[in-house]
mmCIF file with all atom_site columns, C-alpha atoms and ligand atoms in Angstrom:
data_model
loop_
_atom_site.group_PDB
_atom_site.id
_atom_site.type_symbol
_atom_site.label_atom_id
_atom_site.label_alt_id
_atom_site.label_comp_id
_atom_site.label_asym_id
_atom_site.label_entity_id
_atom_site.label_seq_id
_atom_site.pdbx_PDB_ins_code
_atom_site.Cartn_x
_atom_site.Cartn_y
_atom_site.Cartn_z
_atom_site.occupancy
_atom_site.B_iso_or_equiv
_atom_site.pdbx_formal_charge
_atom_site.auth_seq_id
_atom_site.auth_comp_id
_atom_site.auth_asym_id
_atom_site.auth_atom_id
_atom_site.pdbx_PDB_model_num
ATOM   1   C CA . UNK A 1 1   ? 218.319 73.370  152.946 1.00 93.00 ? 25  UNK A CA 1
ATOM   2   C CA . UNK A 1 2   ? 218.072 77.534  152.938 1.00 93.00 ? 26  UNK A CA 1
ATOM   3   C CA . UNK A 1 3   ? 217.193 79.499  149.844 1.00 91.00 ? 27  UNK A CA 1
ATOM   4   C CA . UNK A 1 4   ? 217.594 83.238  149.430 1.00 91.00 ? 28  UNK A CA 1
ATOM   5   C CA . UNK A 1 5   ? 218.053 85.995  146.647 1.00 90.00 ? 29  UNK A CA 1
ATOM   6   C CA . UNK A 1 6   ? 221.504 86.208  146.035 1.00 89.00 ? 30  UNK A CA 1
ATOM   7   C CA . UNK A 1 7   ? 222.851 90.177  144.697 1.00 87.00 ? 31  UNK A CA 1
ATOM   8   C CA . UNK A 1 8   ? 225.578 88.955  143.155 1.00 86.00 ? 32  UNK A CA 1
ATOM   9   C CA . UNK A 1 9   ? 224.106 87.159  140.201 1.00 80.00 ? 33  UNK A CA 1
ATOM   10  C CA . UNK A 1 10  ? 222.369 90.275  138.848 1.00 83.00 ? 34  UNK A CA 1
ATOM   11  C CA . UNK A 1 11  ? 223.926 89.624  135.486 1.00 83.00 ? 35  UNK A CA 1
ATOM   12  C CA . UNK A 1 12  ? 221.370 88.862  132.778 1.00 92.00 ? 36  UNK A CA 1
ATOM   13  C CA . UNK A 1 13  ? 218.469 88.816  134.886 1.00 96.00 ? 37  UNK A CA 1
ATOM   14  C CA . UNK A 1 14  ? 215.576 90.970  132.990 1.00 98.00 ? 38  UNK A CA 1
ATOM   15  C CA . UNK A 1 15  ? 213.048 92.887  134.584 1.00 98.00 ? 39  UNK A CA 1
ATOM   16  C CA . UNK A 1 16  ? 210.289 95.379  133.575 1.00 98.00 ? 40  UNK A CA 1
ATOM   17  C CA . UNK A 1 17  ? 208.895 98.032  135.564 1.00 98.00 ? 41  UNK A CA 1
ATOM   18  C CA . UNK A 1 18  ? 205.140 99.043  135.134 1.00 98.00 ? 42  UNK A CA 1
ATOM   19  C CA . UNK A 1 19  ? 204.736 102.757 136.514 1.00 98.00 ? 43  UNK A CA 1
ATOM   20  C CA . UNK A 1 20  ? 201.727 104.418 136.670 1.00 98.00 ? 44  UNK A CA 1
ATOM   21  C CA . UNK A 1 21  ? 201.774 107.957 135.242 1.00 98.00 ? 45  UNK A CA 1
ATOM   22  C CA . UNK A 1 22  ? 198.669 109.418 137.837 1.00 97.00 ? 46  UNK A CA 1
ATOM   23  C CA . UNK A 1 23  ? 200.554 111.035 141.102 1.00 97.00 ? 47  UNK A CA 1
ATOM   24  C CA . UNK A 1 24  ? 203.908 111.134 138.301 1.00 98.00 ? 48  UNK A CA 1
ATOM   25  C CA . UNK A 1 25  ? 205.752 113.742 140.856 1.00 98.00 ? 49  UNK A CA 1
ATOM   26  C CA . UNK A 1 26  ? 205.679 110.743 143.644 1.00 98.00 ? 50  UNK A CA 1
ATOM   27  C CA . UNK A 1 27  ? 206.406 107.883 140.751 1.00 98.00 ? 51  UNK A CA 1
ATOM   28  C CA . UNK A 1 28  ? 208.991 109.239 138.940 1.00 98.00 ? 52  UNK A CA 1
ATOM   29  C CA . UNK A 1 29  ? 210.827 109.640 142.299 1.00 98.00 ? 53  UNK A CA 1
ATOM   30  C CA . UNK A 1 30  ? 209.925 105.915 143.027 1.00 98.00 ? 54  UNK A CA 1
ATOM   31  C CA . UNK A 1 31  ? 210.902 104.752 139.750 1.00 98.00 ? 55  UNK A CA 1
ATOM   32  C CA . UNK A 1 32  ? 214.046 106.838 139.977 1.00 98.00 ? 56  UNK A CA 1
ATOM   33  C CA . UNK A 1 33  ? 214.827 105.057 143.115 1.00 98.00 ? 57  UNK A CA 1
ATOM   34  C CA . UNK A 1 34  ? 214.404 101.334 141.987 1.00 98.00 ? 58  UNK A CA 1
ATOM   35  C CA . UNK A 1 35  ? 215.991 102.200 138.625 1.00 98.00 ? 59  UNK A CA 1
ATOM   36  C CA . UNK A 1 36  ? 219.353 103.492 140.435 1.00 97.00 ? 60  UNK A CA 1
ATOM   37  C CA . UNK A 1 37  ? 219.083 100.372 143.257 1.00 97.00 ? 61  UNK A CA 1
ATOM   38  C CA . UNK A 1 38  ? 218.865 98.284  139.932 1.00 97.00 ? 62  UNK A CA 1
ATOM   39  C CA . UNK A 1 39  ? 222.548 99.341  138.703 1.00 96.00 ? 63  UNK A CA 1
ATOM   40  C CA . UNK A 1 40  ? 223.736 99.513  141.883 1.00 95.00 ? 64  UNK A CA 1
ATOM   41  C CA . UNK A 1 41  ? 223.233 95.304  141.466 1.00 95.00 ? 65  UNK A CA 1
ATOM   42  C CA . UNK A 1 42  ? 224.626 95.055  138.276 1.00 93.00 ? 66  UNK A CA 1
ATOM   43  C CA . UNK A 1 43  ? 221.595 95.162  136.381 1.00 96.00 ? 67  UNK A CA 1
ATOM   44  C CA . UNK A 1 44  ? 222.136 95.812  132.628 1.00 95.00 ? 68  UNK A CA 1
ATOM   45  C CA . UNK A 1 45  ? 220.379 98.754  131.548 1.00 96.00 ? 69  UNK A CA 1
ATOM   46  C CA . UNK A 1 46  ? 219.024 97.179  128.253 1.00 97.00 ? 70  UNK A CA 1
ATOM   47  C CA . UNK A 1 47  ? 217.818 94.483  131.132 1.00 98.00 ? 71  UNK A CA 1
ATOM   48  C CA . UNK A 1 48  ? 215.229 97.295  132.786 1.00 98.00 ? 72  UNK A CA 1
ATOM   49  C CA . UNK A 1 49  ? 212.549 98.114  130.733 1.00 98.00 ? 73  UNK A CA 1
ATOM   50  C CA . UNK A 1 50  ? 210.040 100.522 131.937 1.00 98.00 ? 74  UNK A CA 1
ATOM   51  C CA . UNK A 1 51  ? 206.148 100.510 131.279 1.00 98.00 ? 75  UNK A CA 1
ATOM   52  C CA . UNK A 1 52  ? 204.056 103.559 132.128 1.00 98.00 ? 76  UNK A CA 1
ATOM   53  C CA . UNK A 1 53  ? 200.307 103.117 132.193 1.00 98.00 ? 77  UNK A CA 1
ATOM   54  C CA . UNK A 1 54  ? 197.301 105.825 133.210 1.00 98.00 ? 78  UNK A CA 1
ATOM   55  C CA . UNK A 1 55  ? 196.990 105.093 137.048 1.00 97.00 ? 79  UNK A CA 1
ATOM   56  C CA . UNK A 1 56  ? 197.646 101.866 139.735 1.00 97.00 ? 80  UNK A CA 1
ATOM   57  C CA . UNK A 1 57  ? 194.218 100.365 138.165 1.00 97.00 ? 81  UNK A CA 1
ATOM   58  C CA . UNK A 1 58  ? 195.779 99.823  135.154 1.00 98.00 ? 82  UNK A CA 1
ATOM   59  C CA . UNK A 1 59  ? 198.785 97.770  136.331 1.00 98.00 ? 83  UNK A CA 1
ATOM   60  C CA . UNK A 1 60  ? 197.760 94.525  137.142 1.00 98.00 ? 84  UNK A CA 1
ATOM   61  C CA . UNK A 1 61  ? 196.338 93.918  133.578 1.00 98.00 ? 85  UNK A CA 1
ATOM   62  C CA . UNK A 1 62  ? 199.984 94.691  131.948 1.00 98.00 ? 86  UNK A CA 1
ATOM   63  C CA . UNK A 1 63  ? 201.881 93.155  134.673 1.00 98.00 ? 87  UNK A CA 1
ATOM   64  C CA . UNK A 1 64  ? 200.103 89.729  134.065 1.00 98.00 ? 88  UNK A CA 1
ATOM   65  C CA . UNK A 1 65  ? 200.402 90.205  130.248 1.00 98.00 ? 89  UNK A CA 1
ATOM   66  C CA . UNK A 1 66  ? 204.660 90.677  131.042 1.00 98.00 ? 90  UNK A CA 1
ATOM   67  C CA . UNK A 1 67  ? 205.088 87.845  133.168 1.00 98.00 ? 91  UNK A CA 1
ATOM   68  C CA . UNK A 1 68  ? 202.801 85.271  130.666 1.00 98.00 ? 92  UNK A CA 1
ATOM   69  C CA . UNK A 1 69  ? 205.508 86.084  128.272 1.00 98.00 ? 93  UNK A CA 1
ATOM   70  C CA . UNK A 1 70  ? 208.075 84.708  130.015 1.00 98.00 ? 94  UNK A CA 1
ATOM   71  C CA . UNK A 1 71  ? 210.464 87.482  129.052 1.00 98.00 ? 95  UNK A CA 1
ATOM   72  C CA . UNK A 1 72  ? 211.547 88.569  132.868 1.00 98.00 ? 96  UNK A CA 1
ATOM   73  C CA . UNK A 1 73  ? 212.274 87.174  135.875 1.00 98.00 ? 97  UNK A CA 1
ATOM   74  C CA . UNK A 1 74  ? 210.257 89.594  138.180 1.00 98.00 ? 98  UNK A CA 1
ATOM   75  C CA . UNK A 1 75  ? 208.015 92.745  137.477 1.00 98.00 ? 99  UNK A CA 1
ATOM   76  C CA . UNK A 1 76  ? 207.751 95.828  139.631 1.00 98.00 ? 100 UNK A CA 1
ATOM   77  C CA . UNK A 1 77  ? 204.870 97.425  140.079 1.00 98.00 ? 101 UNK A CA 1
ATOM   78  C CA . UNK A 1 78  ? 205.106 101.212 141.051 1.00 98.00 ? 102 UNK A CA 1
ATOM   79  C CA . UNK A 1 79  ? 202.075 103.263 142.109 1.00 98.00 ? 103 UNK A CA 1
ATOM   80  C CA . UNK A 1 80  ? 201.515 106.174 144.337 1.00 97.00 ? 104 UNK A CA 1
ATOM   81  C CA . UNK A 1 81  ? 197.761 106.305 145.583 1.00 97.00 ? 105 UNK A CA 1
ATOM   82  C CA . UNK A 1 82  ? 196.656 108.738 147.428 1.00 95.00 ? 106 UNK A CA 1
ATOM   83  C CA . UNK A 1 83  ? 193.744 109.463 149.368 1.00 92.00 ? 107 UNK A CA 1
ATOM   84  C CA . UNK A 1 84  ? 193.957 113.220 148.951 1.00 75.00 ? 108 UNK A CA 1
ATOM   85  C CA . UNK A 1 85  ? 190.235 114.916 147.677 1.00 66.00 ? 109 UNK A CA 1
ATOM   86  C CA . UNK A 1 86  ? 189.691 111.573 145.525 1.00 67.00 ? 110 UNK A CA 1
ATOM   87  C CA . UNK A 1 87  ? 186.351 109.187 146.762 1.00 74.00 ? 111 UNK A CA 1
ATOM   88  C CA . UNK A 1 88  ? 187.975 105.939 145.190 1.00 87.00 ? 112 UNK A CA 1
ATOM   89  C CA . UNK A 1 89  ? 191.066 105.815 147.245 1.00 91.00 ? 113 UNK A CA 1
ATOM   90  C CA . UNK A 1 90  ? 190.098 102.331 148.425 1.00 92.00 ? 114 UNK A CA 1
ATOM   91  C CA . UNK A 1 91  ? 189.014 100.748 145.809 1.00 93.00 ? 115 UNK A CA 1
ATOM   92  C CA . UNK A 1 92  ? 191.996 101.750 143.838 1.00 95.00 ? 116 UNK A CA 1
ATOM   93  C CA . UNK A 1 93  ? 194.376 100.771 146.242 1.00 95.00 ? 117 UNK A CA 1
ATOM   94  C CA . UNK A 1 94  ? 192.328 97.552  147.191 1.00 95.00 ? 118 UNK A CA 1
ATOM   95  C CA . UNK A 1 95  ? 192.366 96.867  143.899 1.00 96.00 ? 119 UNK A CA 1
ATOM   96  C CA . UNK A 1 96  ? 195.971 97.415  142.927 1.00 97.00 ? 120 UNK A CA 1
ATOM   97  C CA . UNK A 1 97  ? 196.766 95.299  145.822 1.00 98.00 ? 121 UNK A CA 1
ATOM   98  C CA . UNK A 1 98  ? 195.089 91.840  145.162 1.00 98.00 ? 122 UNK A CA 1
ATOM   99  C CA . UNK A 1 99  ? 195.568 92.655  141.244 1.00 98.00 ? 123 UNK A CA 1
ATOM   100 C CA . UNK A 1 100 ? 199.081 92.605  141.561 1.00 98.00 ? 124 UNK A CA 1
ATOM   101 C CA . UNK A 1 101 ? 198.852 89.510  143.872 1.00 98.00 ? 125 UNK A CA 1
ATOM   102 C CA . UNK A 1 102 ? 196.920 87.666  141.339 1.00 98.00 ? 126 UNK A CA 1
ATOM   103 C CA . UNK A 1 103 ? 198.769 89.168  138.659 1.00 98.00 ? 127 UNK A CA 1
ATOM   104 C CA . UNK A 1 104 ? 202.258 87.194  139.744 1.00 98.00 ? 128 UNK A CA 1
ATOM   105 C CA . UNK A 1 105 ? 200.023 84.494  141.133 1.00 98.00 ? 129 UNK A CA 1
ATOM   106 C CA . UNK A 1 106 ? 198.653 84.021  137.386 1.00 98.00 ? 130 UNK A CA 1
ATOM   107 C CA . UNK A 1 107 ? 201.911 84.900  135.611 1.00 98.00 ? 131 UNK A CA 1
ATOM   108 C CA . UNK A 1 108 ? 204.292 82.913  137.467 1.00 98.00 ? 132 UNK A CA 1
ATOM   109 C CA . UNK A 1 109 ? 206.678 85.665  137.869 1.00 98.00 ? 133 UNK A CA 1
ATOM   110 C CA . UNK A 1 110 ? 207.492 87.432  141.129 1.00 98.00 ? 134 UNK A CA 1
ATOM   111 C CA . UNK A 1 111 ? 205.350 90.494  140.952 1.00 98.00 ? 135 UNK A CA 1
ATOM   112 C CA . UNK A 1 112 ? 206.592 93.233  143.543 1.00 98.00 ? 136 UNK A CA 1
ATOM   113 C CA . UNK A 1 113 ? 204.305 95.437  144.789 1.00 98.00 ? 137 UNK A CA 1
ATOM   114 C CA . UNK A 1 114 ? 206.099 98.950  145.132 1.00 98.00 ? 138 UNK A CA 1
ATOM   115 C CA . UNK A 1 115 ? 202.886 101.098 145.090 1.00 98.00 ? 139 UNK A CA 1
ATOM   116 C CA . UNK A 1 116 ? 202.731 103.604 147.766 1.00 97.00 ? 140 UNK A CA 1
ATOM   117 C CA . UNK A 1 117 ? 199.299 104.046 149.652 1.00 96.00 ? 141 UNK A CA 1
ATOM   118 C CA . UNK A 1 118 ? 199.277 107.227 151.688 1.00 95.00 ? 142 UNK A CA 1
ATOM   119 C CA . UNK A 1 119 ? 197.402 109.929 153.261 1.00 94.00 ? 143 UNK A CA 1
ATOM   120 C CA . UNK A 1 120 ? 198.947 112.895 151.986 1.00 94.00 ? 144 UNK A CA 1
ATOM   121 C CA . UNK A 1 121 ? 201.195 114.401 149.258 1.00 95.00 ? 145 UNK A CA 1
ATOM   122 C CA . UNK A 1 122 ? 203.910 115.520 152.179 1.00 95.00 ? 146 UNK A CA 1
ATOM   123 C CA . UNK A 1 123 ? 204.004 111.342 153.130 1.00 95.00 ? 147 UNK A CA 1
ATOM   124 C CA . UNK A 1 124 ? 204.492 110.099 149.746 1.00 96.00 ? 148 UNK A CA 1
ATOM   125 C CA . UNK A 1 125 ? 206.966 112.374 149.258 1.00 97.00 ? 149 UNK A CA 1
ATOM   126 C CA . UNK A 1 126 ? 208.941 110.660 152.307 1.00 97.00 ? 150 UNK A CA 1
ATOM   127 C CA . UNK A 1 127 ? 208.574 107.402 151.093 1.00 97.00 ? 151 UNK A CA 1
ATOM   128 C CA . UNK A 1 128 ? 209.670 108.788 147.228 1.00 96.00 ? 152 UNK A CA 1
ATOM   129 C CA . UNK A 1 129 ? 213.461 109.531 148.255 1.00 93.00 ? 153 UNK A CA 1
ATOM   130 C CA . UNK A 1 130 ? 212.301 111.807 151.471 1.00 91.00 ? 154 UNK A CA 1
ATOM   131 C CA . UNK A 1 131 ? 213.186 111.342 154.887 1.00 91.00 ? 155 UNK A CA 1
ATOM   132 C CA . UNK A 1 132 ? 211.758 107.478 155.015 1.00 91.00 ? 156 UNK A CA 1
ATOM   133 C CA . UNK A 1 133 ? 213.454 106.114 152.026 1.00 95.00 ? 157 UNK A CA 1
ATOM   134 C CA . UNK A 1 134 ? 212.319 105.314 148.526 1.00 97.00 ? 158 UNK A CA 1
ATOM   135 C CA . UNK A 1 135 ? 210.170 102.732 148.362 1.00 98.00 ? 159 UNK A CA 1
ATOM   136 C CA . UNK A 1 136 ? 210.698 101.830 144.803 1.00 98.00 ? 160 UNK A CA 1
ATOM   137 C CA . UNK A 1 137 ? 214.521 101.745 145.731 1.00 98.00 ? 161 UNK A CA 1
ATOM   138 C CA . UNK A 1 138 ? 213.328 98.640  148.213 1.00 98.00 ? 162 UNK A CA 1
ATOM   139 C CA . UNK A 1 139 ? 210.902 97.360  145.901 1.00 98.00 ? 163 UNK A CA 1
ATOM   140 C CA . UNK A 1 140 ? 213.685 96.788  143.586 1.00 98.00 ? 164 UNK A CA 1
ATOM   141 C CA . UNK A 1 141 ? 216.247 94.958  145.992 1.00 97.00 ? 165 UNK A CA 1
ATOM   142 C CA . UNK A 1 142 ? 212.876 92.545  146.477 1.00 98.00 ? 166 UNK A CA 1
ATOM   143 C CA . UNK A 1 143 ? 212.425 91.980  143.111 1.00 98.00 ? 167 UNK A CA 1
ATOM   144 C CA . UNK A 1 144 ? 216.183 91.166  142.803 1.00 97.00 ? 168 UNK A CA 1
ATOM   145 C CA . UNK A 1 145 ? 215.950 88.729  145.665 1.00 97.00 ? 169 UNK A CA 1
ATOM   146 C CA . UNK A 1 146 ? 212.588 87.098  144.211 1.00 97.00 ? 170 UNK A CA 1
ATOM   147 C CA . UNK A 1 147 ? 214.074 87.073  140.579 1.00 97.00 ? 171 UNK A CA 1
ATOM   148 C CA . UNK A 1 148 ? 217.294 86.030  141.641 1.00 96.00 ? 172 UNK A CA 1
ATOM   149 C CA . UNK A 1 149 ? 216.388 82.736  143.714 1.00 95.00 ? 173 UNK A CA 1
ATOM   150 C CA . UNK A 1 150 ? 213.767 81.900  141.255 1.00 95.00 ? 174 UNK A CA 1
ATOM   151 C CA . UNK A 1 151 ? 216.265 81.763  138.611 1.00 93.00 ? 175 UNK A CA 1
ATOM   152 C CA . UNK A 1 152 ? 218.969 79.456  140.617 1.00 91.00 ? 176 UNK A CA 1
ATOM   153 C CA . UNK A 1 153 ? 216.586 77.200  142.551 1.00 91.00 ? 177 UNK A CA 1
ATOM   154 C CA . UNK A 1 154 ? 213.092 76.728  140.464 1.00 93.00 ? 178 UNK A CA 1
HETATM 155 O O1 . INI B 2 .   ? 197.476 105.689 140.505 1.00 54.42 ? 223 INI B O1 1
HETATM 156 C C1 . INI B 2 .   ? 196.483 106.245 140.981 1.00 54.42 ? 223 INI B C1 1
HETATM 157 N N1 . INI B 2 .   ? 195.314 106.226 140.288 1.00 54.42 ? 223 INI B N1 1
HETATM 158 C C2 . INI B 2 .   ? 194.203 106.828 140.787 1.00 54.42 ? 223 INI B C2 1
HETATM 159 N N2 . INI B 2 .   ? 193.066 106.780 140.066 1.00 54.42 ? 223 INI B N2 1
HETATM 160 C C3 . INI B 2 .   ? 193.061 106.391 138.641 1.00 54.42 ? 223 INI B C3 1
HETATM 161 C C4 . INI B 2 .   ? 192.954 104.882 138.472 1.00 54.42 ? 223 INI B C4 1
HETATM 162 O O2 . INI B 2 .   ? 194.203 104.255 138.788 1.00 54.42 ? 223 INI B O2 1
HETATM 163 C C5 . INI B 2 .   ? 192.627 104.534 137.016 1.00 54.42 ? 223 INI B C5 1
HETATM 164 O O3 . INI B 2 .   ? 193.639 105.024 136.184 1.00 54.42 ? 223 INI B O3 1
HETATM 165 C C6 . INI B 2 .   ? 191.279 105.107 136.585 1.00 54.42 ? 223 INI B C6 1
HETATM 166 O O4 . INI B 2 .   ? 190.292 104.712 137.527 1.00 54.42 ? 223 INI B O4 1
HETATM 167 C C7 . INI B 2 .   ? 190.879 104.648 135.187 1.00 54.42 ? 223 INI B C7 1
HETATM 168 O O5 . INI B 2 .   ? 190.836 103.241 135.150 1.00 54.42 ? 223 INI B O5 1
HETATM 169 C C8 . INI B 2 .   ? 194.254 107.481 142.038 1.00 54.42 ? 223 INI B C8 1
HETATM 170 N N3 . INI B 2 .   ? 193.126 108.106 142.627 1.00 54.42 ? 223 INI B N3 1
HETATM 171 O O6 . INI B 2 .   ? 192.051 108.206 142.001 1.00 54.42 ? 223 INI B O6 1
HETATM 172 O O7 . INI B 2 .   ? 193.211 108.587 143.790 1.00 54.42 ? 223 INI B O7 1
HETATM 173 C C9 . INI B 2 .   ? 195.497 107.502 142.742 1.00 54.42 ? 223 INI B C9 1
HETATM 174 O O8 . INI B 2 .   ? 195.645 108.083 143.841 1.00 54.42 ? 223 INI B O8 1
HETATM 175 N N4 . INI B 2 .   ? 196.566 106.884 142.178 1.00 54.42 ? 223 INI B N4 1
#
């Protein structure tokens, strides 16, 4: 037996979205993206709640606090590191990585990793709506795959 996200059983599924507010003209454009992909599926808007904290560092700790309260059926992470003049690149996008991993790992609830880690303003910017996409538009359909066959099968 198969089992996939359906995205036609968007109805009453909840999710929250935890932004982080450093790099906001690159996350706003993400969270635009998965916001818009969200009602495209039928998702409620009182269903999407959105979180903003300082930077990516921040949003393991609140994605794992969402998902132990069992309020939503996946949590998108959206981030925008980039490497830029800044010394800590790596670690913060190491560490927004495997916290988000352990984050859904601990939680129980899909955690989708939509944080961008790029080289330069000018390639964000592609993946924020630009000429590659929006990667918090597919971070979105992911989370309504993951949410979705969680809720019929588990
Ligand atoms: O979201 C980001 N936070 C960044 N740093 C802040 C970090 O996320 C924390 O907010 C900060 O370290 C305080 O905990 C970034 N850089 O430093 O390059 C970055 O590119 N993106």
């Amino acid at each position: 037996r198969h089992f996939r996200g359906s995205f036609s059983k968007c109805q009453g599924l909840r999710f929250a979205v935890v932004v982080a507010q450093f790099n906001e003209v690159v996350t706003k454009l993400l969270l635009e993206g998965a916001v818009e992909t969200f009602k495209r599926y039928s998702v409620r808007e009182e269903d999407i709640e959105v979180w903003w904290v300082p930077g990516c560092f921040e949003i393991p700790v609140l994605a794992q606090k969402l998902g132990k309260t069992g309020k939503y059926d996946a949590i998108l992470c959206i981030g925008a590191v980039i490497r830029g003049d800044t010394t800590h690149y790596d670690a913060v996008a190491n560490s927004a990585a495997s916290g988000v991993l352990s984050a859904g790992l601990n939680s129980g609830v899909p955690c989708i990793f939509g944080v961008l880690t790029c080289d330069s303003m000018d390639q964000a910017l592609n993946r924020a709506g630009g000429k590659v996409g929006n990667k918090g538009s597919e971070a979105a359909v992911t989370a309504i795959e993951m949410a979705t066959m969680c809720r019929e099968h588990i």
